[in-house]
Structure formats: C-alpha cells, structure tokens
mmCIF file of N, CA and C in Angstrom:
data_model
loop_
_atom_site.group_PDB
_atom_site.id
_atom_site.type_symbol
_atom_site.label_atom_id
_atom_site.label_comp_id
_atom_site.label_asym_id
_atom_site.label_seq_id
_atom_site.Cartn_x
_atom_site.Cartn_y
_atom_site.Cartn_z
ATOM 1 N N MET A 12 54.268 87.571 85.500
ATOM 2 C CA MET A 12 55.602 88.054 85.181
ATOM 3 C C MET A 12 56.261 87.048 84.235
ATOM 4 N N PRO A 13 56.791 87.524 83.102
ATOM 5 C CA PRO A 13 57.394 86.595 82.146
ATOM 6 C C PRO A 13 58.709 86.030 82.676
ATOM 7 N N GLN A 14 58.987 84.823 82.236
ATOM 8 C CA GLN A 14 60.220 84.185 82.686
ATOM 9 C C GLN A 14 61.403 84.688 81.863
ATOM 10 N N LEU A 15 62.546 84.767 82.521
ATOM 11 C CA LEU A 15 63.760 85.193 81.834
ATOM 12 C C LEU A 15 64.421 83.985 81.185
ATOM 13 N N SER A 16 64.849 84.177 79.973
ATOM 14 C CA SER A 16 65.559 83.087 79.306
ATOM 15 C C SER A 16 67.021 83.089 79.750
ATOM 16 N N THR A 17 67.714 82.040 79.415
ATOM 17 C CA THR A 17 69.129 81.927 79.787
ATOM 18 C C THR A 17 69.942 83.035 79.135
ATOM 19 N N ALA A 18 69.594 83.400 77.927
ATOM 20 C CA ALA A 18 70.327 84.458 77.229
ATOM 21 C C ALA A 18 70.165 85.792 77.953
ATOM 22 N N HIS A 19 68.964 86.086 78.427
ATOM 23 C CA HIS A 19 68.751 87.330 79.157
ATOM 24 C C HIS A 19 69.552 87.348 80.455
ATOM 25 N N ILE A 20 69.547 86.236 81.158
ATOM 26 C CA ILE A 20 70.305 86.169 82.409
ATOM 27 C C ILE A 20 71.796 86.345 82.131
ATOM 28 N N PHE A 21 72.278 85.727 81.070
ATOM 29 C CA PHE A 21 73.688 85.857 80.711
ATOM 30 C C PHE A 21 74.032 87.296 80.349
ATOM 31 N N LEU A 22 73.163 87.969 79.590
ATOM 32 C CA LEU A 22 73.420 89.357 79.218
ATOM 33 C C LEU A 22 73.405 90.274 80.439
ATOM 34 N N ILE A 23 72.486 90.028 81.367
ATOM 35 C CA ILE A 23 72.450 90.822 82.596
ATOM 36 C C ILE A 23 73.733 90.602 83.394
ATOM 37 N N HIS A 24 74.192 89.365 83.435
ATOM 38 C CA HIS A 24 75.431 89.031 84.131
ATOM 39 C C HIS A 24 76.618 89.771 83.499
ATOM 40 N N LEU A 25 76.723 89.722 82.172
ATOM 41 C CA LEU A 25 77.812 90.421 81.486
ATOM 42 C C LEU A 25 77.738 91.931 81.702
ATOM 43 N N TRP A 26 76.547 92.489 81.629
ATOM 44 C CA TRP A 26 76.371 93.925 81.813
ATOM 45 C C TRP A 26 76.806 94.350 83.210
ATOM 46 N N THR A 27 76.450 93.545 84.222
ATOM 47 C CA THR A 27 76.818 93.879 85.604
ATOM 48 C C THR A 27 78.332 93.878 85.767
ATOM 49 N N TRP A 28 78.999 92.846 85.258
ATOM 50 C CA TRP A 28 80.457 92.796 85.387
ATOM 51 C C TRP A 28 81.127 93.905 84.599
ATOM 52 N N PHE A 29 80.574 94.261 83.456
ATOM 53 C CA PHE A 29 81.131 95.350 82.660
ATOM 54 C C PHE A 29 81.037 96.682 83.407
ATOM 55 N N VAL A 30 79.896 96.931 84.024
ATOM 56 C CA VAL A 30 79.718 98.174 84.792
ATOM 57 C C VAL A 30 80.663 98.193 85.985
ATOM 58 N N LEU A 31 80.793 97.069 86.683
ATOM 59 C CA LEU A 31 81.717 97.010 87.818
ATOM 60 C C LEU A 31 83.156 97.243 87.360
ATOM 61 N N TYR A 32 83.520 96.691 86.218
ATOM 62 C CA TYR A 32 84.862 96.895 85.684
ATOM 63 C C TYR A 32 85.103 98.378 85.381
ATOM 64 N N LEU A 33 84.132 99.019 84.752
ATOM 65 C CA LEU A 33 84.295 100.438 84.437
ATOM 66 C C LEU A 33 84.406 101.283 85.705
ATOM 67 N N ILE A 34 83.629 100.959 86.712
ATOM 68 C CA ILE A 34 83.690 101.705 87.972
ATOM 69 C C ILE A 34 85.065 101.553 88.613
ATOM 70 N N THR A 35 85.593 100.329 88.640
ATOM 71 C CA THR A 35 86.916 100.139 89.249
ATOM 72 C C THR A 35 87.997 100.858 88.450
ATOM 73 N N GLN A 36 87.890 100.881 87.134
ATOM 74 C CA GLN A 36 88.877 101.601 86.333
ATOM 75 C C GLN A 36 88.807 103.096 86.610
ATOM 76 N N LYS A 37 87.606 103.617 86.754
ATOM 77 C CA LYS A 37 87.452 105.042 87.031
ATOM 78 C C LYS A 37 88.021 105.373 88.404
ATOM 79 N N ILE A 38 87.792 104.514 89.389
ATOM 80 C CA ILE A 38 88.322 104.754 90.727
ATOM 81 C C ILE A 38 89.846 104.721 90.699
ATOM 82 N N LYS A 39 90.431 103.793 89.945
ATOM 83 C CA LYS A 39 91.890 103.720 89.854
ATOM 84 C C LYS A 39 92.465 104.996 89.276
ATOM 85 N N THR A 40 91.856 105.513 88.208
ATOM 86 C CA THR A 40 92.407 106.717 87.589
ATOM 87 C C THR A 40 92.245 107.916 88.508
ATOM 88 N N VAL A 41 91.149 107.976 89.250
ATOM 89 C CA VAL A 41 90.964 109.092 90.186
ATOM 90 C C VAL A 41 92.004 109.012 91.281
ATOM 91 N N LEU A 42 92.255 107.822 91.810
ATOM 92 C CA LEU A 42 93.259 107.678 92.857
ATOM 93 C C LEU A 42 94.652 107.985 92.333
ATOM 94 N N MET A 43 94.945 107.612 91.095
ATOM 95 C CA MET A 43 96.261 107.912 90.528
ATOM 96 C C MET A 43 96.429 109.414 90.353
ATOM 97 N N ASN A 44 95.375 110.105 89.982
ATOM 98 C CA ASN A 44 95.477 111.549 89.786
ATOM 99 C C ASN A 44 95.655 112.285 91.102
ATOM 100 N N LYS A 45 95.172 111.714 92.201
ATOM 101 C CA LYS A 45 95.272 112.400 93.482
ATOM 102 C C LYS A 45 96.615 112.191 94.168
ATOM 103 N N THR A 46 97.367 111.162 93.807
ATOM 104 C CA THR A 46 98.646 110.916 94.463
ATOM 105 C C THR A 46 99.652 111.939 93.977
ATOM 106 N N PRO A 47 100.477 112.460 94.880
ATOM 107 C CA PRO A 47 101.464 113.451 94.459
ATOM 108 C C PRO A 47 102.551 112.807 93.597
ATOM 109 N N THR A 48 103.027 113.565 92.616
ATOM 110 C CA THR A 48 104.015 113.004 91.703
ATOM 111 C C THR A 48 105.399 112.986 92.335
ATOM 112 N N ASN A 49 105.745 114.027 93.067
ATOM 113 C CA ASN A 49 107.058 114.022 93.718
ATOM 114 C C ASN A 49 106.862 114.359 95.196
ATOM 115 N N ALA A 50 107.300 113.470 96.039
ATOM 116 C CA ALA A 50 107.167 113.656 97.474
ATOM 117 C C ALA A 50 108.296 114.561 97.954
ATOM 118 N N PRO A 51 108.039 115.373 98.958
ATOM 119 C CA PRO A 51 109.113 116.226 99.478
ATOM 120 C C PRO A 51 110.209 115.360 100.100
ATOM 121 N N PRO A 52 111.470 115.780 99.981
ATOM 122 C CA PRO A 52 112.551 114.963 100.540
ATOM 123 C C PRO A 52 112.458 114.915 102.066
ATOM 124 N N MET A 53 112.705 113.734 102.589
ATOM 125 C CA MET A 53 112.632 113.567 104.037
ATOM 126 C C MET A 53 113.994 113.879 104.653
ATOM 127 N N LYS A 54 113.956 114.566 105.792
ATOM 128 C CA LYS A 54 115.206 114.856 106.488
ATOM 129 C C LYS A 54 115.663 113.589 107.202
ATOM 130 N N PRO A 55 116.956 113.289 107.158
ATOM 131 C CA PRO A 55 117.421 112.098 107.879
ATOM 132 C C PRO A 55 117.344 112.328 109.386
ATOM 133 N N ASN A 56 116.942 111.288 110.080
ATOM 134 C CA ASN A 56 116.866 111.375 111.534
ATOM 135 C C ASN A 56 118.255 111.265 112.124
ATOM 136 N N LYS A 57 118.566 112.189 113.052
ATOM 137 C CA LYS A 57 119.843 112.092 113.744
ATOM 138 C C LYS A 57 119.637 111.162 114.929
ATOM 139 N N PRO A 58 120.403 110.091 114.999
ATOM 140 C CA PRO A 58 120.225 109.192 116.141
ATOM 141 C C PRO A 58 120.695 109.858 117.429
ATOM 142 N N THR A 59 119.921 109.694 118.472
ATOM 143 C CA THR A 59 120.312 110.280 119.753
ATOM 144 C C THR A 59 121.365 109.375 120.387
ATOM 145 N N PRO A 60 122.378 109.958 120.969
ATOM 146 C CA PRO A 60 123.412 109.119 121.562
ATOM 147 C C PRO A 60 122.888 108.395 122.793
ATOM 148 N N THR A 61 123.310 107.191 122.956
ATOM 149 C CA THR A 61 122.892 106.431 124.141
ATOM 150 C C THR A 61 123.808 106.823 125.288
ATOM 151 N N LEU A 62 123.191 107.136 126.404
ATOM 152 C CA LEU A 62 123.959 107.572 127.557
ATOM 153 C C LEU A 62 124.338 106.340 128.399
ATOM 154 N N PRO A 63 125.577 106.289 128.862
ATOM 155 C CA PRO A 63 126.002 105.087 129.576
ATOM 156 C C PRO A 63 125.308 104.903 130.936
ATOM 157 N N TRP A 64 124.803 105.972 131.529
ATOM 158 C CA TRP A 64 124.215 105.831 132.860
ATOM 159 C C TRP A 64 122.714 105.556 132.843
ATOM 160 N N THR A 65 122.133 105.402 131.650
ATOM 161 C CA THR A 65 120.701 105.072 131.617
ATOM 162 C C THR A 65 120.482 103.627 131.294
#
C-alpha cells in the first residue's frame, strides 16, 4: 500500500471539513424552513383566586 504524503492528508482533511460544513448548512436551512413563521396568539391565563380557607 503506498504511503500518503502530507499534501494528500491535508487535502483529505480539508475535504472532510468542507463536507461537514455543507451538511450543517443544509440542516440549518431545512430546520429554518420547517419552523412556523407566525405562531398562533396565546390566550392569557386567568389567575385563579386564592381562597382564604385553603
């Protein structure tokens, strides 16, 4: 098996990080597309009155 030179190892290293970067960018855009743009308005909670005998 031939030995890898430093340049080959460096190129493999760069290629791996480039692919990982592209994958993370693609995942970010997919997640951004799935999030709803406008959330439905939430109803305010009516606080229950505290009873003096409890």
